[in-house]
Structure formats: C-alpha cells, structure tokens
C-alpha cells in the first residue's frame, strides 16, 4: 500500500503550479545554484527556511540540525560550510534559532534522553557558563528563550572560529555572519544584533593564522 501517495500528488500539483507560472522554471533551476546566503537552522518542522525569508529554491543554501548547533567536530556541518564559502562563495551566513526550541529546553532538564544527550551537551555547556543569569529568571519560558538566544550567539562564534571562515576573510572575500531568532507565535524573525564580518572581531585566542 502506497501510504505516501498524497506526497506524490502534492508534488505533481506543485510542479504544475510552477510550470503554469513559468514554463522554464525547473529547466532554469537544473542549470545550477547561486545562493547568496547560508542558513544554519533547527530541524523543527515548523520553520521552512526558504518561506520564512521569502526566497525561492536556489537562493538559500541550508543546513539544519537539532537546536541549530555548529559543532567544531561535526564533519557534516563543516562540509556544508566549506562548500558554501569556498565553492558557492555565499556572502552571508545566518544562524537562526527559535523560541520554544525543544532541544534547548531538553538541555536544561535533569534527565537522560539517550544518544541525544551527547549532542545537547553543547547547549548544556552554554547553560553552565550563564547559569547565574538563567537561574535568576523565574519564568521558565523566558529562561528557555534566553538560552535560545545565547545558543545562537555561541554558534555564530563557533562558525567564526573555523579556518574556513577565517581563510575567507584573510583573502578579502566578503562574508558576514548573523544571529537571528524566529518567533513561532508570530512568524517573525528577530535580529540579535550580532554581525561579524572580519578577523578583527574574533577573539585573539581563536585566530588561526
């Protein structure tokens, strides 16, 4: 039994819609991509990256994982970053978290979740470094939201600490990193006023010259 027939039907309607508006749409898409942006976001199914920023396929290069982490030992994420920077020559890297993130909330709880604990350890480290500030917040929703923001800021820094990004800046390639948060309740993006675009903005200890 083909339980997923509805998805194929949806695909057919989607194709017909695009071809109806532009007969050359898919032919043009098949010839290559030239995105200006790399989106590093959460895997949460409620946040379709392209739609959130109003871009068409081919305009946004995307990497997603639980809680939008950029871990320096994650070869998957590093490979995406290198391809985006060195091959596609994207101009902006956006790390986007979201309020109400289940991964962030789980990292604040005293319980085991299985193999996921090893991934969330990265967020627990952020929580430990800011525990005084976070524990002082009585409202658990506000506490979770603040850790979401701190997590985004840390991941932006983690991207900046890679040789991939630093080498791009060293060769004067235009590249800017941004930290954003998405609000599920409103559908709006919030800029955390985090914008890094040069080696001079990176802490000395993380520079790899």
Coordinates of C-alpha atoms in Angstrom, one line a residue:
X1 CA 0.0 0.0 0.0
X2 CA 1.4 3.4 -1.0
X3 CA 0.8 5.4 2.1
X4 CA 2.8 8.3 0.7
X5 CA 0.7 8.7 -2.4
X6 CA -0.5 12.1 -1.1
X7 CA 3.0 13.4 -1.2
X8 CA 3.4 12.4 -4.9
X9 CA 0.0 14.0 -5.6
X10 CA 1.2 17.2 -3.8
X11 CA 4.4 17.2 -5.8
X12 CA 2.5 16.9 -9.1
X13 CA 0.3 19.9 -8.2
X14 CA 3.4 21.8 -7.1
X15 CA 5.2 21.2 -10.4
X16 CA 2.1 22.1 -12.4
X17 CA 1.7 25.3 -10.5
X18 CA 5.3 26.4 -11.1
X19 CA 5.2 25.4 -14.8
X20 CA 1.9 27.2 -15.2
X21 CA 3.5 30.4 -14.0
X22 CA 6.9 29.9 -15.7
X23 CA 7.4 27.0 -18.2
X24 CA 11.2 27.3 -17.9
X25 CA 11.2 27.2 -14.1
X26 CA 12.7 23.8 -13.5
X27 CA 14.9 23.8 -16.6
X28 CA 16.5 27.0 -15.3
X29 CA 16.8 25.6 -11.8
X30 CA 18.6 22.5 -13.1
X31 CA 21.4 24.5 -14.5
X32 CA 22.9 25.4 -11.1
X33 CA 22.6 27.4 -8.0
X34 CA 23.9 30.8 -7.0
X35 CA 22.7 31.4 -3.4
X36 CA 24.0 34.4 -1.5
X37 CA 23.0 33.0 1.9
X38 CA 23.8 30.0 4.1
X39 CA 21.1 29.3 6.7
X40 CA 22.1 27.2 9.7
X41 CA 18.9 26.4 11.5
X42 CA 16.9 24.0 13.6
X43 CA 15.4 20.8 12.2
X44 CA 12.0 21.8 13.7
X45 CA 9.4 21.1 11.0
X46 CA 7.6 24.4 11.7
X47 CA 10.4 26.5 10.3
X48 CA 10.7 26.3 6.5
X49 CA 13.8 28.3 5.9
X50 CA 13.0 29.5 2.3
X51 CA 9.5 30.5 3.1
X52 CA 10.5 32.3 6.3
X53 CA 12.7 34.7 4.4
X54 CA 10.7 34.7 1.2
X55 CA 13.3 33.2 -1.1
X56 CA 12.9 30.8 -4.0
X57 CA 14.7 27.4 -4.3
X58 CA 18.3 28.1 -5.3
X59 CA 18.5 31.3 -3.3
X60 CA 19.2 29.9 0.1
X61 CA 21.7 27.2 1.0
X62 CA 20.5 25.3 4.1
X63 CA 21.9 23.2 6.9
X64 CA 19.6 22.1 9.7
X65 CA 20.1 20.0 12.8
X66 CA 18.6 19.7 16.3
X67 CA 18.9 23.1 18.1
X68 CA 20.8 24.7 15.2
X69 CA 24.3 23.8 16.5
X70 CA 27.6 24.3 14.8
X71 CA 30.0 21.9 16.5
X72 CA 33.6 22.0 15.5
X73 CA 33.8 18.2 15.2
X74 CA 30.7 17.9 13.0
X75 CA 32.1 17.0 9.6
X76 CA 28.6 17.3 8.1
X77 CA 28.2 20.9 9.1
X78 CA 31.8 21.7 8.3
X79 CA 31.4 20.3 4.8
X80 CA 28.3 22.4 4.2
X81 CA 30.2 25.5 5.4
X82 CA 33.2 24.9 3.2
X83 CA 31.1 24.2 0.1
X84 CA 29.0 27.3 0.8
X85 CA 32.0 29.6 1.4
X86 CA 34.7 28.2 -0.9
X87 CA 32.6 27.0 -3.9
X88 CA 29.3 28.9 -3.8
X89 CA 31.0 32.0 -2.4
X90 CA 28.0 32.9 -0.3
X91 CA 28.1 36.4 1.2
X92 CA 26.0 35.9 4.4
X93 CA 25.8 33.1 7.0
X94 CA 22.7 33.2 9.2
X95 CA 22.5 31.1 12.3
X96 CA 18.8 31.1 13.2
X97 CA 17.3 29.6 16.4
X98 CA 13.7 29.7 17.5
X99 CA 11.9 30.4 20.7
X100 CA 10.3 27.3 22.2
X101 CA 13.1 25.1 20.9
X102 CA 12.6 21.6 22.3
X103 CA 16.3 20.8 22.1
X104 CA 17.2 23.8 24.2
X105 CA 14.5 23.0 26.7
X106 CA 15.8 19.4 27.0
X107 CA 19.3 20.7 27.7
X108 CA 18.0 22.4 30.8
X109 CA 16.4 19.3 32.2
X110 CA 17.9 16.8 34.6
X111 CA 17.1 13.7 32.7
X112 CA 18.6 11.3 30.2
X113 CA 17.4 11.3 26.6
X114 CA 19.7 8.7 25.1
X115 CA 22.2 9.4 22.4
X116 CA 20.7 12.9 22.1
X117 CA 22.4 13.8 25.4
X118 CA 25.8 13.8 23.6
X119 CA 24.5 16.4 21.1
X120 CA 22.8 18.5 23.7
X121 CA 25.9 18.6 25.8
X122 CA 26.9 21.6 23.7
X123 CA 23.9 23.5 24.9
X124 CA 24.5 22.4 28.5
X125 CA 27.9 24.0 28.3
X126 CA 26.3 27.3 27.3
X127 CA 23.8 26.9 30.2
X128 CA 26.6 26.2 32.6
X129 CA 28.5 29.3 31.5
X130 CA 25.4 31.5 32.0
X131 CA 23.7 29.6 34.8
X132 CA 23.7 32.6 37.2
X133 CA 21.8 34.7 34.7
X134 CA 19.4 32.0 33.7
X135 CA 18.6 30.6 37.1
X136 CA 17.7 34.1 38.2
X137 CA 14.9 34.1 35.8
X138 CA 11.8 32.6 37.5
X139 CA 9.7 32.3 34.3
X140 CA 10.7 29.1 32.6
X141 CA 9.6 30.4 29.2
X142 CA 11.7 33.5 29.5
X143 CA 14.6 31.3 30.7
X144 CA 14.3 29.0 27.7
X145 CA 14.1 31.9 25.3
X146 CA 17.2 33.5 26.8
X147 CA 19.1 30.2 26.4
X148 CA 17.9 30.1 22.8
X149 CA 19.5 33.5 22.2
X150 CA 22.7 32.6 24.0
X151 CA 22.9 29.4 21.9
X152 CA 22.6 31.3 18.7
X153 CA 25.3 33.7 19.7
X154 CA 27.6 30.9 20.6
X155 CA 27.0 29.1 17.3
X156 CA 27.8 32.3 15.4
X157 CA 31.1 32.5 17.3
X158 CA 31.7 28.8 16.6
X159 CA 31.4 29.4 12.8
X160 CA 33.8 32.4 13.1
X161 CA 36.3 30.1 14.8
X162 CA 36.7 27.8 11.8
X163 CA 39.6 28.1 9.4
X164 CA 37.1 28.1 6.6
X165 CA 35.6 31.5 7.5
X166 CA 38.9 32.9 8.7
X167 CA 40.7 32.0 5.5
X168 CA 37.8 33.6 3.5
X169 CA 38.3 36.8 5.4
X170 CA 42.1 36.6 5.0
X171 CA 41.7 36.6 1.3
X172 CA 39.3 39.5 1.5
X173 CA 36.2 37.5 0.5
X174 CA 33.1 39.4 1.6
X175 CA 31.4 37.3 4.3
X176 CA 29.2 38.4 7.1
X177 CA 27.7 36.2 9.9
X178 CA 24.4 37.0 11.6
X179 CA 22.5 35.7 14.6
X180 CA 18.7 35.6 14.4
X181 CA 15.8 34.0 16.3
X182 CA 12.4 33.0 14.9
X183 CA 9.2 33.5 16.8
X184 CA 6.8 30.7 16.3
X185 CA 3.8 32.6 17.6
X186 CA 4.2 35.5 15.1
X187 CA 6.2 34.1 12.3
X188 CA 8.6 37.0 12.6
X189 CA 12.4 37.0 12.7
X190 CA 14.3 38.8 15.4
X191 CA 17.8 40.2 14.8
X192 CA 20.1 39.6 17.9
X193 CA 22.3 42.5 16.7
X194 CA 25.1 40.0 16.1
X195 CA 27.0 40.8 13.0
X196 CA 30.6 39.6 12.4
X197 CA 32.4 40.3 9.2
X198 CA 36.2 40.4 9.8
X199 CA 39.1 38.8 11.7
X200 CA 39.3 41.9 13.9
X201 CA 36.0 40.9 15.5
X202 CA 37.3 37.4 16.5
X203 CA 38.9 36.8 19.9
X204 CA 42.6 36.5 19.6
X205 CA 42.8 33.0 21.1
X206 CA 40.6 31.7 18.3
X207 CA 42.6 33.1 15.4
X208 CA 44.4 30.6 13.2
X209 CA 46.9 32.5 11.2

